[in-house]
Short mmCIF file of C-alpha atoms in Angstrom, two decimals:
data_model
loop_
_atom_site.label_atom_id
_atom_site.label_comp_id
_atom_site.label_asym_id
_atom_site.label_seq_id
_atom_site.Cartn_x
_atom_site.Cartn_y
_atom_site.Cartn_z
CA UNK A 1 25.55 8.94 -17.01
CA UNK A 2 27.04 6.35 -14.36
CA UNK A 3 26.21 7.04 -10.61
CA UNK A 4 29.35 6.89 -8.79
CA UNK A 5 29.44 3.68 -6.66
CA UNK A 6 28.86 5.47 -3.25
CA UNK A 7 26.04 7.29 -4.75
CA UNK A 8 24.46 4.16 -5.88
CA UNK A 9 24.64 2.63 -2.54
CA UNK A 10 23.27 5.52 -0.90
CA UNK A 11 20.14 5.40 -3.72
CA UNK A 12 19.42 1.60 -2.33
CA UNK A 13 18.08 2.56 1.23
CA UNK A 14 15.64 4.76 -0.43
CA UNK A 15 14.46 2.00 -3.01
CA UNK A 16 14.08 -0.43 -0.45
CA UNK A 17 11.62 1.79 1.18
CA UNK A 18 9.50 2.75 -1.87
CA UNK A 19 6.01 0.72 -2.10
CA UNK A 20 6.13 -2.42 -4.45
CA UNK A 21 4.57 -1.71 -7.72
CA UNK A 22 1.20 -2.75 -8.06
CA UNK A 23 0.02 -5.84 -9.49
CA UNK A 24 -1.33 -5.82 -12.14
CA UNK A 25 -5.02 -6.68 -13.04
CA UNK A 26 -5.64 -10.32 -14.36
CA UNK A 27 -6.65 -9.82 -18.29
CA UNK A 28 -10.01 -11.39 -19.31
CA UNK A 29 -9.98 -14.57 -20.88
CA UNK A 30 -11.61 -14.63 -24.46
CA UNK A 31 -14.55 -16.32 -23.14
CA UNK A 32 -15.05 -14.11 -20.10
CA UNK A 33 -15.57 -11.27 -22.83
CA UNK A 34 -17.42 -12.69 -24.93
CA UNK A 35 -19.57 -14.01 -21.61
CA UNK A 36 -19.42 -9.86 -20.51
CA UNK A 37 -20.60 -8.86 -24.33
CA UNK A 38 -24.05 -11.81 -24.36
CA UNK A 39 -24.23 -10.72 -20.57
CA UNK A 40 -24.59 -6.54 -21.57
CA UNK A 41 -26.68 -7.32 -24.72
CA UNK A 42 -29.05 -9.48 -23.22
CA UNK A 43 -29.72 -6.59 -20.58
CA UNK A 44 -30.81 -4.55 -23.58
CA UNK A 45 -33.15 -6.59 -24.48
CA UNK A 46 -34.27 -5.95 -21.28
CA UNK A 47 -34.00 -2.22 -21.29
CA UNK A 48 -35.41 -1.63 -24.83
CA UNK A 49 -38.30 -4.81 -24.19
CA UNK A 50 -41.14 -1.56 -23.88
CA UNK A 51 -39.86 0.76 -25.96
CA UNK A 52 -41.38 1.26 -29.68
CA UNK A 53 -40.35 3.65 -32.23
CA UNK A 54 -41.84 6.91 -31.16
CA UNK A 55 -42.79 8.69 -33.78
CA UNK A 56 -46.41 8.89 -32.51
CA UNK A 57 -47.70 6.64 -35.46
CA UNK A 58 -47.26 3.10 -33.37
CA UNK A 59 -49.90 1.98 -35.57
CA UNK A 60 -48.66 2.85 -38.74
CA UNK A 61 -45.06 2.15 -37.56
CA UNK A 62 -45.60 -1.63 -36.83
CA UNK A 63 -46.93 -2.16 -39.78
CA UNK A 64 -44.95 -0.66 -42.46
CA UNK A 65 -41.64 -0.86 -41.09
CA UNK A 66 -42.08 -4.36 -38.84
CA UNK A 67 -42.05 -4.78 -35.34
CA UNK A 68 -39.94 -2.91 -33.07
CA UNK A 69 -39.43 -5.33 -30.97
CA UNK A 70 -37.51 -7.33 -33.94
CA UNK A 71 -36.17 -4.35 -35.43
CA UNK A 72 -32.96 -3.46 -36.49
CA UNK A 73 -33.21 0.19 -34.64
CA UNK A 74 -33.77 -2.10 -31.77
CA UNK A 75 -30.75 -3.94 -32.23
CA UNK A 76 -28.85 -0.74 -32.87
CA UNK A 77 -29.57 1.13 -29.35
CA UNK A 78 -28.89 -2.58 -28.17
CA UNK A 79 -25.54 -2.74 -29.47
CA UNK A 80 -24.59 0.95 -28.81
CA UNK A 81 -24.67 0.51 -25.18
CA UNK A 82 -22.66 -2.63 -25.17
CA UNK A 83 -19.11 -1.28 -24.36
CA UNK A 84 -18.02 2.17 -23.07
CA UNK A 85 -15.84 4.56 -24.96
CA UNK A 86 -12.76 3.90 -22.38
CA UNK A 87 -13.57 -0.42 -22.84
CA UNK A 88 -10.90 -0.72 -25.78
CA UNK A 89 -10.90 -4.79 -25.31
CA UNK A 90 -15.04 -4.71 -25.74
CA UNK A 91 -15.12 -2.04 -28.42
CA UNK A 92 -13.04 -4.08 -30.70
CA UNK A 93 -14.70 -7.36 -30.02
CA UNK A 94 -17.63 -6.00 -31.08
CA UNK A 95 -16.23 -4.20 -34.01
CA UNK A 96 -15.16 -7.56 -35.08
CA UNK A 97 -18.32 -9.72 -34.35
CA UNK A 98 -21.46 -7.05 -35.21
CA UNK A 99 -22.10 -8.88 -38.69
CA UNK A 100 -22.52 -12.24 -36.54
CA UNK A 101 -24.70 -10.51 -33.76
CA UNK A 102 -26.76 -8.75 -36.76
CA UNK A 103 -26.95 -12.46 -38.46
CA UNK A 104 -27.99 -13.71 -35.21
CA UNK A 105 -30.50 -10.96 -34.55
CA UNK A 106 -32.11 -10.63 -38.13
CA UNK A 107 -31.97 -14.90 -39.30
CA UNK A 108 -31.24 -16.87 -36.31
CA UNK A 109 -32.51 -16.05 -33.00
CA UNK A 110 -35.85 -17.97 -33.61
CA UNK A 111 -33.74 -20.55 -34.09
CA UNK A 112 -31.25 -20.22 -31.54
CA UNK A 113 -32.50 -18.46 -28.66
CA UNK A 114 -29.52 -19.03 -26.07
CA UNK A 115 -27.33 -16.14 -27.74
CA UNK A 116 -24.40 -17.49 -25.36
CA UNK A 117 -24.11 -20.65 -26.53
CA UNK A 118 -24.66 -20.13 -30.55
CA UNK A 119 -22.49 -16.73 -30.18
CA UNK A 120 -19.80 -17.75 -27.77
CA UNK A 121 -19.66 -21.69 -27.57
CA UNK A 122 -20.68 -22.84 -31.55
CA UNK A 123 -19.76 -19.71 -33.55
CA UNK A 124 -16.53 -17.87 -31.96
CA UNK A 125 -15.41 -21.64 -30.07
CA UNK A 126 -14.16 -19.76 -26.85
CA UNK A 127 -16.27 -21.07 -24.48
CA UNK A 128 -18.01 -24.17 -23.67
CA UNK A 129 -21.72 -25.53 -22.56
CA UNK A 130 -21.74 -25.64 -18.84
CA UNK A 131 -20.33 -29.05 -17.73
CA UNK A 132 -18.24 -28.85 -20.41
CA UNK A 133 -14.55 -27.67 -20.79
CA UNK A 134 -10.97 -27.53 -22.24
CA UNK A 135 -10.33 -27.12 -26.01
CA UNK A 136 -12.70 -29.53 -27.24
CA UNK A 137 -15.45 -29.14 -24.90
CA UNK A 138 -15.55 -32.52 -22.94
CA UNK A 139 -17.58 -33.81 -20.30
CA UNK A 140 -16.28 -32.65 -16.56
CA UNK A 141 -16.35 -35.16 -13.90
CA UNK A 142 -19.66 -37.71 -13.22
CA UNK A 143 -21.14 -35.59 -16.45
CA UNK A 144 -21.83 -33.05 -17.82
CA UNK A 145 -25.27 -32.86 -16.33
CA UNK A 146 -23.97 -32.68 -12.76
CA UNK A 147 -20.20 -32.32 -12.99
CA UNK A 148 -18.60 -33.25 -9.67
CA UNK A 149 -21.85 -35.11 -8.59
CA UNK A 150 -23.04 -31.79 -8.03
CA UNK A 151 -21.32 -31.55 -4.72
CA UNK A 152 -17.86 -29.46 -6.30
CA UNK A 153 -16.79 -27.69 -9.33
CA UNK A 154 -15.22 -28.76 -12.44
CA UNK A 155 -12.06 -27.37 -13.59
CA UNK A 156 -12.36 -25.20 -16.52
CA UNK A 157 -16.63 -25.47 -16.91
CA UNK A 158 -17.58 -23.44 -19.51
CA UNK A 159 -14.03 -22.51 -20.70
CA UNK A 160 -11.99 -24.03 -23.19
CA UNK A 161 -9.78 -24.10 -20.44
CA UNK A 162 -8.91 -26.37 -17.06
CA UNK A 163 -8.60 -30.12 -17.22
CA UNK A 164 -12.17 -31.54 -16.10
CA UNK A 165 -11.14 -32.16 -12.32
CA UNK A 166 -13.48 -31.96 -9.15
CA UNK A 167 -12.61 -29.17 -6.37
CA UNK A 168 -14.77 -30.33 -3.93
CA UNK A 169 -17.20 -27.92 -1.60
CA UNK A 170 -16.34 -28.35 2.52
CA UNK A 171 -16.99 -31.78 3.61
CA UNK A 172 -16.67 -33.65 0.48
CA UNK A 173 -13.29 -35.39 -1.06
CA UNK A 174 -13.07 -38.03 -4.08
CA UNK A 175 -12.28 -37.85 -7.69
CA UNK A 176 -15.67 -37.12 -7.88
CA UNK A 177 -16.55 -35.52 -4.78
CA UNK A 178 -19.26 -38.41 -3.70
CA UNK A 179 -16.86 -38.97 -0.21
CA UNK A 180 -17.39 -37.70 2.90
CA UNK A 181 -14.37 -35.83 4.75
CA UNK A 182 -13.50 -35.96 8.25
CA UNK A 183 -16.35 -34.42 10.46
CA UNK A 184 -19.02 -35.39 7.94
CA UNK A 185 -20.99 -38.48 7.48
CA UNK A 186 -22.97 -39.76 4.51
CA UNK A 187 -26.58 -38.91 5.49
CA UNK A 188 -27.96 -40.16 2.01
CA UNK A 189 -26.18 -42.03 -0.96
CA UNK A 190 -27.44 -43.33 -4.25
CA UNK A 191 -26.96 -43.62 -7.78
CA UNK A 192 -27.14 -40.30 -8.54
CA UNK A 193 -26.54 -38.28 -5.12
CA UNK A 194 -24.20 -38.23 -2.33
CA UNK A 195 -25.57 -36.09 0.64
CA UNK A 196 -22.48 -35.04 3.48
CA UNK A 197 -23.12 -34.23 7.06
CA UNK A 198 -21.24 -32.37 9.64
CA UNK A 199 -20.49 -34.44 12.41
CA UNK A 200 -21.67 -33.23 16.24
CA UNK A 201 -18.66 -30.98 17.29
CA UNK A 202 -17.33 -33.23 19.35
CA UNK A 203 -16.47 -36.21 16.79
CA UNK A 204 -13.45 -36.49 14.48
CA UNK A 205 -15.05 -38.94 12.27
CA UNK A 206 -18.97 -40.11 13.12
CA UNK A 207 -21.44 -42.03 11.43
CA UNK A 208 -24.46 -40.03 12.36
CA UNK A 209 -25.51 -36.41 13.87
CA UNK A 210 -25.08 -36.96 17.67
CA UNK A 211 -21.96 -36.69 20.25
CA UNK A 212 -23.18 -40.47 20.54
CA UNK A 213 -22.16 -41.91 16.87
CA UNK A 214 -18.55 -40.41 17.29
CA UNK A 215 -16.26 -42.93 15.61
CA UNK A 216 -13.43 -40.52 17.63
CA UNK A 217 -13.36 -37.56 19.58
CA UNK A 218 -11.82 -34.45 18.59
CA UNK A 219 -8.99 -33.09 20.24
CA UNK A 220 -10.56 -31.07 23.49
CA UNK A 221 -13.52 -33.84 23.78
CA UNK A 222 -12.90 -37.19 25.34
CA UNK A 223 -15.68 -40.49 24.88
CA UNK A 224 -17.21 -41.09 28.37
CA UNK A 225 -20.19 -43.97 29.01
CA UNK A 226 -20.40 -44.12 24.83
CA UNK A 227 -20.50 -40.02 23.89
CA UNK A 228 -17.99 -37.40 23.39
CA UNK A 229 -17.63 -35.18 26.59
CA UNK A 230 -15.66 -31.73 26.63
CA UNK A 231 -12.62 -32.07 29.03
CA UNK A 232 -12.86 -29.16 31.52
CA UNK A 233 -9.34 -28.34 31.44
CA UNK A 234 -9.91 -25.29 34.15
CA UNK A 235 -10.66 -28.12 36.63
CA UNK A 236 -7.06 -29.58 36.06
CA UNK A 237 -5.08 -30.11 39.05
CA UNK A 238 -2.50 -28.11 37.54
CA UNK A 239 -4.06 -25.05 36.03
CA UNK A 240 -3.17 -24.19 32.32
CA UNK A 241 -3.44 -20.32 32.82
CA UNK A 242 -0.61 -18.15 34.61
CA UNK A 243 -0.91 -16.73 38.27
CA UNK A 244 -2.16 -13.21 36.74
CA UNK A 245 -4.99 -15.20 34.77
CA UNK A 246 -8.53 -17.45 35.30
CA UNK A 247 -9.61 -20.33 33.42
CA UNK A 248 -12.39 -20.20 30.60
CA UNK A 249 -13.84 -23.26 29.76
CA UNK A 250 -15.36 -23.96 26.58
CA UNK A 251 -16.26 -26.59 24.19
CA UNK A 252 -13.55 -28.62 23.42
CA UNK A 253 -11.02 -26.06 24.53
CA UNK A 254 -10.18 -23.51 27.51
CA UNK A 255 -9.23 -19.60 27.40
CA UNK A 256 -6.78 -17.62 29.69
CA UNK A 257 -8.43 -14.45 30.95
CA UNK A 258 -6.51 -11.35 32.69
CA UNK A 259 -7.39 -10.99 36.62
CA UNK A 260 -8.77 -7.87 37.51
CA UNK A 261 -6.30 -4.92 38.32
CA UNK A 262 -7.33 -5.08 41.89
CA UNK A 263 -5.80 -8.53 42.27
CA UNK A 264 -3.10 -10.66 43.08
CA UNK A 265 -4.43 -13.95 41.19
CA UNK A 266 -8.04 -14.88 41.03
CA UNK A 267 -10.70 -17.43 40.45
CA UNK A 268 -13.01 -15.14 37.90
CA UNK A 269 -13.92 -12.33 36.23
CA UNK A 270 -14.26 -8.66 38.00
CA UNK A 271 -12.95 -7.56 41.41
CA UNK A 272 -15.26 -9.58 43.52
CA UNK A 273 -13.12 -12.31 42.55
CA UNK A 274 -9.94 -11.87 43.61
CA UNK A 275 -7.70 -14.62 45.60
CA UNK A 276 -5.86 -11.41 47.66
CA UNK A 277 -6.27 -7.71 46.91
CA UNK A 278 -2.64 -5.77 45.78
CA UNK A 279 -0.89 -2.94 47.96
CA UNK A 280 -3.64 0.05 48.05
CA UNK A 281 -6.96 -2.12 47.61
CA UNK A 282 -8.75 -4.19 50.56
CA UNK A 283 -12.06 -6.23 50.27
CA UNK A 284 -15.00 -4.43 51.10
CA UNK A 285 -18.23 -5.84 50.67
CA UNK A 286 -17.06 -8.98 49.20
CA UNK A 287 -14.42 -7.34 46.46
CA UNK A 288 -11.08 -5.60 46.39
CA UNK A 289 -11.44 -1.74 46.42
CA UNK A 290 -8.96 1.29 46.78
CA UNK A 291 -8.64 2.17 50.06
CA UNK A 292 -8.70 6.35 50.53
CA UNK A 293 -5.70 6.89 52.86
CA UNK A 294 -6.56 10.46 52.73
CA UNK A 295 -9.48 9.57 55.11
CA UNK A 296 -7.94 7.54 57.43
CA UNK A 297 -7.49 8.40 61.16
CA UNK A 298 -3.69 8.06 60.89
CA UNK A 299 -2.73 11.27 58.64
CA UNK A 300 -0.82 9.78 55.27
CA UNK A 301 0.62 13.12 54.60
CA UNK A 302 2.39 14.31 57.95
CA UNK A 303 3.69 17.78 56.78
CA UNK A 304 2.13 20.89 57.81
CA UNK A 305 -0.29 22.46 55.77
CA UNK A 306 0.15 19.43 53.43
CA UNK A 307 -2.75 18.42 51.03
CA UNK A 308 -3.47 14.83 50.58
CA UNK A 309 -5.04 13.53 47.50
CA UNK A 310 -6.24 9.69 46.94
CA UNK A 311 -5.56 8.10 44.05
CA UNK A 312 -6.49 4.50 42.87
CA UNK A 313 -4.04 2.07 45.18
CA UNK A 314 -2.27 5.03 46.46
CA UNK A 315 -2.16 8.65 47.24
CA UNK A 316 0.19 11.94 46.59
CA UNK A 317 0.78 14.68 49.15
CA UNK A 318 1.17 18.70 47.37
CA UNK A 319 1.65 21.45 49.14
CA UNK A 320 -0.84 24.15 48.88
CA UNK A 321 -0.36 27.00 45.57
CA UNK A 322 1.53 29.26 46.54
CA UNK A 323 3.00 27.49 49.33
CA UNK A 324 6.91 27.35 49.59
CA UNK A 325 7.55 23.22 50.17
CA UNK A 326 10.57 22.41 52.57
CA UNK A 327 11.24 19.25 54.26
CA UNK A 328 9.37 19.37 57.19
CA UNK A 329 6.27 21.82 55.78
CA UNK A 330 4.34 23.78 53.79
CA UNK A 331 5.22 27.64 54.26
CA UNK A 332 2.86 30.19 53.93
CA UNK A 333 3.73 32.60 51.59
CA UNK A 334 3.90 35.95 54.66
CA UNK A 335 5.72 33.05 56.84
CA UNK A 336 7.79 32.56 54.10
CA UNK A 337 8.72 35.84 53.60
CA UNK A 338 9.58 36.64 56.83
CA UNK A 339 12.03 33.53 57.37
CA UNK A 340 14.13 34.77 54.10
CA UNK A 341 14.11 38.26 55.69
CA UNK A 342 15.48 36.50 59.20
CA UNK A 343 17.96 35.30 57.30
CA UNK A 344 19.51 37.99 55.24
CA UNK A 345 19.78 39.71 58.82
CA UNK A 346 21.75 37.46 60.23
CA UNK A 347 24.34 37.40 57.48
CA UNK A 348 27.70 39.30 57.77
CA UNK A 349 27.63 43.13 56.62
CA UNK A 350 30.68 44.64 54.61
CA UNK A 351 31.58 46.66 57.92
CA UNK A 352 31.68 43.29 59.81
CA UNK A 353 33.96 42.15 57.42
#
């Protein structure tokens, strides 16, 4: 059925608001499983490595029916605890490749003990040898022995995927990640190594460790008598922070920190700082504090029977519970009483009328 046009519309409001779906979860590439499988089945060799056969015979056992520790019940718990029942992916790899693992465990092991690299690199071809990668395996980037001069990482290693290319770690840049960036200097360089530095904060580029072998400053920093100095910018004759705000130095830069609520501008932190103090506060003992008008000799609250109550930087006057407020007072509630009577005395009768 077709939603009238009108209805449609009104149905897009309430699309617009639902949440977007979820993304969804990256699948495993066929080396990455068989990685997870060689990863799970080499813990079982770890978790079945003291076990024997338990039938209370070791004795007897080992010697008839061969060791346990090569034996095929061995493998068996192994590979029954390789994949959950919900892991449909790992189930049927392994449906497909026990004959090779049994091979492997039963002929070959002795002869190839890295089960990743006979199992997932020369026998199933979806992986690679580390420093290795892409379809047919090649050599990443300055080697396979240390791709990326062992200061990155090569893309694809250990995949039959990526193209061989260096993403450098911080501080290094190159094909082959053997240059120093910005803020690092080359503290040792050889044939086979290139060691990277960080520079002293306060140098763009350097050529040593010290605020004295800046090649140039960084931004915040400026090069007095042969070193990088931070610029105090607080101690600028125009001050970067607003009236309401003091200056923070620090290296290489500044913050802007609120004033106080006691003050109208300041030079610090805290009420003992303050250039004036605002309506309500005065300095007392060196910083800006509420002043109680309640307790001062001239009343604040002039009404009679009128309470007076400080508050920080000001006060309130309230008339007493019970207390009838006019302009002028607070009326008791008898004195009260007795004015409204007054009143309804003095107004006409029906026989004055």
């Amino acid at each position: 059925m077709r939603l009238p046009r009108r209805a449609a519309l009104g149905l897009l409001p309430l699309l617009l608001l639902l949440p977007p779906a979820p993304k969804a979860a990256k699948k495993p590439t066929p080396c990455q499983r068989c990685r997870g499988l060689v990863d799970k089945f080499n813990q079982g060799l770890v978790d079945t490595a003291k076990k024997n056969f338990g039938g209370g015979n070791t004795a007897w056992e080992e010697k008839t029916l061969s060791k346990y520790e090569s034996s095929e019940i061995r493998l068996l718990e192994i590979l029954e605890g390789l994949c959950e029942s919900s892991d449909f992916e790992c189930n049927q790899m392994l449906e497909a490749q026990e004959e090779h693992l049994e091979a492997w465990w039963l002929q070959l092991k002795n002869e190839y003990p890295d089960l990743l690299e006979w199992f997932c690199v020369k026998t199933l071809k979806v992986c690679c040898s580390p420093g290795t990668y892409g379809p047919d395996c090649l050599a990443c980037q300055g080697g396979s022995q240390r791709p990326c001069s062992g200061n990155g990482h090569c893309s694809g290693d250990g995949s039959r995927q990526g193209d061989g290319s260096c993403r450098c770690h911080v501080g290094y840049q190159g094909p082959l990640c053997t240059d120093c960036m910005d803020g690092y200097f080359s503290s040792l360089r050889n044939e086979t190594h290139s060691v990277c530095t960080a520079c002293d904060e306060s140098c763009k580029t350097c050529s040593g460790p010290t605020n004295t072998d800046c090649g140039e400053c960084e931004v915040g920093w400026v090069l007095d008598e042969g070193a990088c100095v931070d610029v105090d910018e607080c101690a600028a004759e125009t001050p970067p922070c607003s009236a309401a705000q003091f200056c923070k130095n620090a290296n290489g830069s500044y913050t802007c920190e609120e004033c106080d609520s006691s003050c109208v501008g300041c030079t610090g932190e805290g009420p003992g700082n303050c250039k004036e103090c605002i309506p309500g506060y005065a300095r007392e003992h060196g910083q800006c504090a509420d002043v109680d008008e309640c307790s001062l000799a001239e009343k604040a609250c002039v009404r009679k029977n009128e309470n007076c109550y400080n508050t920080p930087g000001s006060y309130v006057c309230v008339c007493p519970d019970g207390f009838e407020e006019t302009e002028d007072a607070c009326v008791p509630p008898a004195e009260a009483e007795a004015t409204e009577e007054e009143s309804l005395k003095q107004l006409p009768t029906h026989e004055d009328l």
